[in-house]
Amino acid sequence: MKINYKNILKSFLILSVITAVGTGCKKFLETPPIESLPKDVAIADETGLKSVMNSAYQIVGGGNMFGGKIQAINEMLADQLNGSLLNGDFGEIYGRKTSVFGEYKNGMYTDMYQAIFRANTVLENLDKATSMKDNLEGQAKFIRALTHFQVVQLFAQPYGFTTDNSHLGVPIRTSTTIDAGVRATVKQVYDQIIADLKVAEVKLPDDNGGYATKWAAKALLAKVYFQMNDFTNAYVYSNQVIASNKFSLDTYASRFAITGSKESIFRIIYTNGGFEPGNELKGQFRSDNNAPTLRFTTDFYASVNTPNDVRKAWYETTKYPGVIATKKYNSDHIEVPVLYLTDMKLIRAESAAETGTNLTTGAQDINDILNRAYAGTKSIPLASSASLIKSNVRFERSIEFAGEGNRISEIKRIGAKGENIDKRGAVWNCPGLILQFPQGEMSSNTSFQRNVEGGCN
């Protein structure tokens, strides 16, 4: 069955309608869904255009994306979970042998392209904008880039799989025209992501009332370049974000708190009686009410369970015998950080080490992370070698972002540099570490090239 994004838009176009986009914090999530409106009415003017943009944000923050599925699937593909009891879709993903079937990942795929479709709808109707034309263009290109980045990481072999990155990536969709799915190369996908973000960083303001900002675009550029192992550019962009002094490291307790975190650069915001982010995260990881579905290995917990590491408090190890669970999402209401300062610090530190420049800055970045993690009892010399900085970055990253969907990206990124780090023993580029496209996408084009199916044995 062909995925018809226009029909989806017609059914669900207006998730919230507001008239003051960007004039106050959290606006894009404050209004509950109302009945859908015909497309020609919805985008008759700037207010309708804002509404379409809002609906794209709500998909990005919903359960099929950063509300939980992206993180859960990434964690199941990686090497820190104990998946011995997983079955069904989860067993297939954890077993690294996904097929065209599996509604859990297929629903995520459809929603990701629906977010892109709505962003494209905004871009094709910018003539309706008046006072917010640049802002809306920047937001739409940020959302389009963010979403393409997630799709290509999950459904294609990573950057560096081939020397020129001519291997198949994912469909690039930059218009609302419905045509047969054609896989661009990974290089073409990354080029499109970077081009969109370079526009977004210019068009977006410093502050934007809860929406994406120029700093969010720069932070995402840092992540994209880092995933490409382009450490020169990763350093430049992470450094710009850090040097802005708009963000500061915050307590671990604040990372998912609805009161917000001082280090959040772009986050999915909770609004009382409005938008409720993270339900899928809580559904799979929350451990205060029942033993969660997604649990951690004893080997992973051993890396956290070291003297003075305050991050041990993130884990429940006694309530359910034999189960190691995270407490990160143990709250009735949470916010979900997508881009935040901890990541920028670690990107800058490793990029400094990889380029052999600014090593003192890299060492200080690590010490900032160590100081928080070990309550001031651990540090490395500011004159540390590049190899010492890099080894500390990688270790701290593996702990800081556990349960947040980061680890599989590291397995692939570092693998492309020639190092296999998967603790389950897989080669970084084995077929099972990427997902299979849904049948709906493949049926739109009889020549669509599916991913190789197979595990990682």
XYZ file of C-alpha atoms in Angstrom:
457
model
C 0.000 0.000 0.000
C 1.343 3.407 -0.958
C 1.908 5.899 1.838
C -0.206 8.907 0.913
C 1.084 11.833 2.923
C -1.429 14.281 1.482
C -4.310 12.180 2.759
C -2.689 12.059 6.179
C -2.304 15.824 6.122
C -5.958 16.313 5.159
C -7.076 14.135 8.062
C -4.765 15.502 10.721
C -3.540 18.861 9.470
C -4.488 21.053 12.380
C -3.408 19.651 15.710
C -3.531 23.083 17.273
C -4.446 26.520 16.012
C -2.914 29.579 17.589
C -2.538 33.189 16.548
C 0.640 34.125 18.393
C 3.345 31.777 17.227
C 6.676 32.800 18.693
C 5.263 35.489 20.974
C 5.462 33.463 24.162
C 7.198 30.400 25.511
C 5.636 27.015 24.859
C 2.932 28.341 22.542
C 3.195 25.561 20.001
C 2.105 22.997 22.556
C -0.480 24.862 24.595
C -3.651 24.336 22.597
C -5.262 20.886 22.533
C -6.159 19.352 19.159
C -9.281 20.558 17.387
C -11.057 19.250 14.315
C -9.085 19.209 11.087
C -9.504 21.930 8.512
C -9.295 21.687 4.712
C -5.823 22.504 3.433
C -6.919 25.555 1.445
C -8.492 27.078 4.561
C -5.652 26.150 6.874
C -3.012 27.944 4.832
C -5.010 30.932 3.650
C -2.827 33.287 5.673
C 0.044 33.418 8.137
C -2.095 32.103 10.975
C -2.886 28.981 9.002
C 0.770 28.631 8.063
C 1.757 28.809 11.732
C -0.782 26.121 12.498
C 0.730 23.745 9.967
C 4.152 24.438 11.486
C 2.754 23.699 14.929
C 1.418 20.376 13.737
C 4.888 19.431 12.445
C 6.355 20.158 15.876
C 3.716 18.017 17.521
C 4.651 15.058 15.336
C 8.327 15.555 16.163
C 7.443 15.610 19.858
C 4.893 12.803 19.660
C 5.265 9.179 20.640
C 6.299 8.042 17.164
C 9.345 10.320 17.255
C 11.094 12.009 20.176
C 8.246 11.181 22.527
C 9.777 7.729 22.719
C 10.006 5.512 19.641
C 13.225 6.970 18.292
C 14.971 6.450 21.616
C 13.465 3.002 22.259
C 14.349 1.621 18.822
C 17.860 3.027 18.963
C 18.385 1.492 22.385
C 17.100 -1.914 21.262
C 19.504 -1.899 18.323
C 22.440 -1.001 20.553
C 24.292 -2.936 23.263
C 23.246 -1.655 26.690
C 19.855 -3.367 27.059
C 19.070 -6.879 28.226
C 16.644 -7.990 25.537
C 16.449 -11.668 26.404
C 12.733 -11.440 27.225
C 11.697 -9.188 24.338
C 9.365 -10.598 21.708
C 7.171 -9.470 18.823
C 8.301 -6.244 17.179
C 10.693 -5.567 20.046
C 12.248 -9.016 19.792
C 12.766 -8.521 16.065
C 14.402 -5.111 16.506
C 16.582 -6.268 19.390
C 17.479 -9.384 17.414
C 18.738 -7.110 14.649
C 16.747 -8.725 11.875
C 13.825 -6.459 11.087
C 11.578 -7.054 8.078
C 9.011 -5.032 6.141
C 6.553 -5.957 8.861
C 6.484 -4.491 12.350
C 3.997 -1.724 13.015
C 6.144 -0.221 15.785
C 8.885 0.952 13.424
C 6.565 1.406 10.423
C 4.392 3.896 12.302
C 7.523 5.822 13.229
C 8.669 5.918 9.593
C 5.322 7.224 8.330
C 5.158 9.923 10.990
C 8.705 11.080 10.311
C 7.896 11.703 6.681
C 4.608 13.286 7.679
C 6.574 15.828 9.748
C 8.720 16.490 6.673
C 5.576 16.836 4.526
C 4.155 19.468 6.852
C 7.441 21.357 6.898
C 7.382 21.312 3.096
C 3.814 22.599 3.135
C 5.023 25.619 5.102
C 7.937 26.196 2.738
C 5.697 26.046 -0.338
C 3.329 28.622 1.125
C 5.739 31.209 2.498
C 4.051 33.798 0.301
C 1.202 33.692 2.845
C 3.595 34.839 5.592
C 3.928 38.470 6.570
C 5.891 39.318 9.718
C 7.286 35.817 10.276
C 8.431 34.696 6.846
C 12.104 34.168 7.750
C 11.254 32.639 11.110
C 8.834 30.120 9.609
C 11.265 29.232 6.837
C 13.976 28.596 9.407
C 11.698 26.482 11.579
C 10.490 24.398 8.639
C 14.012 23.746 7.397
C 15.168 22.861 10.907
C 12.353 20.323 11.313
C 12.975 18.903 7.830
C 16.687 18.521 8.558
C 16.172 17.046 12.025
C 13.757 14.464 10.667
C 15.786 13.472 7.607
C 18.734 13.030 9.978
C 16.766 10.595 12.125
C 15.503 8.629 9.119
C 18.907 8.228 7.483
C 20.531 7.080 10.725
C 17.931 4.372 11.264
C 17.266 3.158 7.714
C 20.645 3.415 5.963
C 24.199 2.325 6.533
C 26.120 5.168 8.201
C 28.207 7.913 6.752
C 31.565 6.317 5.970
C 30.159 2.931 4.906
C 31.609 3.661 1.459
C 34.516 5.988 0.838
C 32.432 8.434 -1.201
C 29.142 7.774 0.635
C 27.490 6.742 -2.600
C 25.668 3.901 -0.837
C 21.892 4.062 -0.660
C 20.343 6.321 1.918
C 16.672 7.244 2.214
C 14.178 9.205 0.106
C 14.769 12.948 0.250
C 11.467 14.795 0.252
C 11.674 18.533 -0.314
C 8.200 19.139 -1.740
C 4.628 18.052 -1.152
C 4.488 16.331 -4.523
C 3.597 12.684 -4.019
C 5.871 10.552 -6.121
C 7.434 7.140 -6.016
C 9.973 6.642 -3.270
C 13.543 6.809 -4.569
C 16.516 6.345 -2.282
C 19.095 9.093 -2.528
C 22.700 8.373 -1.636
C 23.796 8.950 1.936
C 25.980 11.822 0.734
C 22.981 13.466 -0.917
C 20.906 13.105 2.248
C 23.605 14.618 4.454
C 24.170 17.420 1.932
C 20.445 18.238 2.086
C 20.418 18.180 5.891
C 23.389 20.531 6.077
C 21.959 22.879 3.434
C 18.671 23.148 5.363
C 20.436 23.805 8.651
C 22.690 26.462 7.167
C 19.575 28.334 6.077
C 17.943 27.769 9.462
C 20.878 29.143 11.450
C 20.636 32.401 9.472
C 16.844 32.728 9.388
C 16.083 31.787 13.002
C 16.371 34.225 15.918
C 18.398 33.799 19.119
C 15.240 33.219 21.139
C 11.986 31.982 19.718
C 9.363 31.376 22.378
C 9.833 27.629 22.680
C 10.447 27.003 18.988
C 13.700 26.142 17.245
C 16.359 28.875 17.379
C 19.590 29.591 15.535
C 21.342 27.812 18.414
C 19.273 24.692 17.844
C 20.319 24.762 14.182
C 23.974 25.161 15.147
C 23.740 22.378 17.741
C 22.196 20.036 15.192
C 24.915 20.942 12.688
C 27.463 19.975 15.345
C 25.754 16.590 15.762
C 25.490 16.000 12.027
C 29.147 16.816 11.383
C 30.155 14.699 14.381
C 28.211 11.735 12.976
C 30.112 12.258 9.721
C 33.412 12.188 11.669
C 34.005 15.700 10.341
C 35.646 16.870 13.535
C 36.769 20.259 12.269
C 33.211 21.400 11.594
C 31.832 19.562 14.628
C 34.240 21.567 16.791
C 33.333 24.863 15.118
C 29.595 24.469 15.646
C 29.672 22.945 19.131
C 32.087 25.705 20.134
C 29.734 28.393 18.827
C 26.896 26.999 20.913
C 29.007 26.683 24.057
C 30.678 30.075 23.616
C 27.291 31.773 23.309
C 26.963 31.338 27.092
C 23.218 30.984 26.625
C 23.271 27.489 28.144
C 24.874 26.043 31.255
C 25.270 22.558 32.680
C 22.423 21.709 35.013
C 21.677 19.026 37.562
C 20.743 15.535 36.417
C 17.361 15.941 38.081
C 16.541 18.847 35.787
C 17.232 17.043 32.486
C 13.658 15.760 32.063
C 11.914 18.044 34.559
C 8.875 20.031 33.430
C 10.435 23.106 35.002
C 12.990 22.995 32.187
C 16.759 22.692 32.155
C 19.308 25.463 31.794
C 21.226 23.316 29.310
C 18.385 22.598 26.909
C 18.963 23.980 23.426
C 15.875 22.377 21.901
C 13.412 20.305 23.889
C 9.894 18.898 23.692
C 7.936 20.972 26.154
C 5.225 19.852 28.566
C 2.175 22.079 28.971
C -0.364 21.526 31.707
C -3.611 20.427 30.106
C -2.021 20.655 26.674
C 0.826 18.647 25.200
C 2.187 15.638 27.122
C 5.589 14.578 25.749
C 7.443 11.388 26.528
C 4.569 8.974 27.060
C 6.271 6.312 24.953
C 9.501 6.805 26.873
C 7.655 6.363 30.138
C 5.733 3.416 28.748
C 8.899 1.467 27.896
C 11.387 2.619 30.544
C 9.508 3.879 33.619
C 10.308 1.738 36.658
C 8.566 3.164 39.723
C 5.201 1.469 39.139
C 6.122 -1.810 37.455
C 9.152 -3.540 36.027
C 9.720 -1.851 32.674
C 9.872 -3.516 29.285
C 13.314 -2.128 28.467
C 16.019 -3.027 30.985
C 19.782 -2.743 31.173
C 22.520 -5.364 31.267
C 24.589 -6.089 34.353
C 27.725 -5.242 32.361
C 26.409 -1.796 31.575
C 25.412 -1.130 35.180
C 28.878 -2.171 36.322
C 30.278 0.762 34.338
C 28.086 3.140 36.360
C 28.396 1.386 39.697
C 31.778 2.830 40.527
C 32.939 4.873 43.539
C 31.508 8.385 43.742
C 29.519 8.203 40.484
C 26.300 9.986 41.391
C 24.641 8.618 38.242
C 24.044 5.344 40.084
C 20.965 7.096 41.433
C 19.496 6.891 37.922
C 19.079 3.111 38.270
C 16.716 0.788 40.123
C 18.519 -2.464 40.977
C 16.643 -3.958 43.943
C 12.908 -3.417 43.490
C 12.566 -6.094 40.819
C 14.943 -9.017 41.397
C 17.221 -9.540 38.427
C 16.095 -6.333 36.724
C 18.237 -3.235 36.192
C 16.017 -0.326 35.195
C 16.477 3.384 34.671
C 14.727 5.977 36.811
C 15.207 8.772 34.271
C 11.575 8.753 33.228
C 9.958 8.061 36.612
C 7.592 10.995 36.669
C 3.984 11.582 35.714
C 5.075 14.469 33.494
C 8.399 15.023 31.743
C 10.019 17.155 29.094
C 12.267 15.564 26.481
C 15.591 17.177 25.579
C 16.574 16.750 21.942
C 19.640 19.011 21.879
C 21.460 20.065 25.028
C 24.767 21.283 26.377
C 26.156 17.999 27.718
C 26.246 16.670 24.162
C 27.898 19.837 22.862
C 30.618 19.576 25.522
C 31.353 15.966 24.635
C 31.308 16.686 20.892
C 33.717 19.589 21.321
C 36.034 17.558 23.557
C 36.239 14.567 21.227
C 36.574 16.795 18.174
C 39.476 18.581 19.851
C 41.123 15.235 20.535
C 40.565 13.973 17.006
C 42.002 17.104 15.409
C 44.804 17.417 17.947
C 43.953 21.053 18.567
C 42.468 22.961 21.508
C 43.291 20.045 23.802
C 43.112 22.165 26.937
C 39.563 23.164 26.017
C 38.701 19.519 25.402
C 40.123 18.475 28.752
C 38.169 21.212 30.519
C 34.965 20.067 28.810
C 35.576 16.564 30.151
C 36.290 17.913 33.602
C 33.005 19.808 33.573
C 31.215 16.519 32.931
C 33.346 14.603 35.456
C 32.848 17.219 38.149
C 29.089 16.819 37.950
C 29.161 13.027 37.592
C 31.590 12.324 40.430
C 30.688 15.178 42.775
C 34.028 16.903 42.325
C 36.170 13.841 43.076
C 37.446 13.064 39.568
C 39.225 14.991 36.831
C 41.909 14.690 34.178
C 44.924 16.989 33.760
C 44.355 20.002 31.531
C 47.511 18.934 29.715
C 46.014 15.517 28.902
C 46.878 13.765 25.675
C 44.393 13.491 22.833
C 44.013 9.759 23.482
C 43.191 10.294 27.163
C 40.618 12.947 26.324
C 39.017 10.723 23.692
C 38.814 7.657 25.926
C 37.200 9.705 28.692
C 34.712 11.291 26.299
C 33.566 7.955 24.945
C 33.216 6.395 28.368
C 31.277 9.302 29.839
C 29.043 9.537 26.772
C 28.107 5.864 27.116
C 26.806 6.574 30.626
C 25.383 10.081 30.249
C 23.019 9.178 27.419
C 22.004 5.634 28.373
C 18.321 5.130 27.606
C 18.269 8.268 25.442
C 18.911 6.655 22.059
C 22.513 7.712 21.480
C 24.570 4.529 21.755
C 23.823 2.950 18.358
C 24.946 6.131 16.603
C 28.266 5.822 18.409
C 28.668 2.173 17.427
C 28.208 3.123 13.785
C 30.183 6.371 13.842
C 33.205 4.860 15.562
C 32.880 1.742 13.424
C 33.194 3.845 10.298
C 36.535 5.024 11.697
C 37.718 1.415 11.848
C 36.889 0.422 15.436
C 34.255 -2.149 16.356
C 32.927 -1.252 19.815
C 29.609 -3.159 19.906
C 29.526 -5.129 23.147
C 27.184 -7.682 21.588
C 29.930 -8.611 19.167
C 28.486 -7.279 15.926
C 30.378 -5.621 13.131
C 29.366 -1.964 12.856
C 28.048 -2.303 9.297
C 26.174 -5.596 9.566
C 22.725 -5.613 7.900
C 20.808 -5.992 11.153
C 21.916 -2.652 12.563
C 19.635 -0.785 10.161
C 15.872 -1.080 9.860
C 13.950 -2.391 6.870
C 11.687 0.018 5.013
C 7.926 -0.465 5.436
C 6.006 -2.182 2.676
C 4.035 1.032 2.138
C 7.168 2.829 1.006
C 8.476 0.012 -1.153
C 5.161 -0.549 -2.904
C 5.179 3.046 -4.166
C 8.001 2.112 -6.514
C 8.497 -1.387 -7.895
C 12.181 -0.537 -8.366
C 12.627 0.625 -4.759
C 15.778 -0.986 -3.377
C 15.109 -2.496 0.012
C 17.769 -3.001 2.638
C 19.557 -6.319 2.823
C 17.814 -8.430 5.446
C 19.768 -10.466 7.919
C 21.106 -10.410 11.386
C 24.501 -9.489 12.785
C 25.990 -12.908 13.448
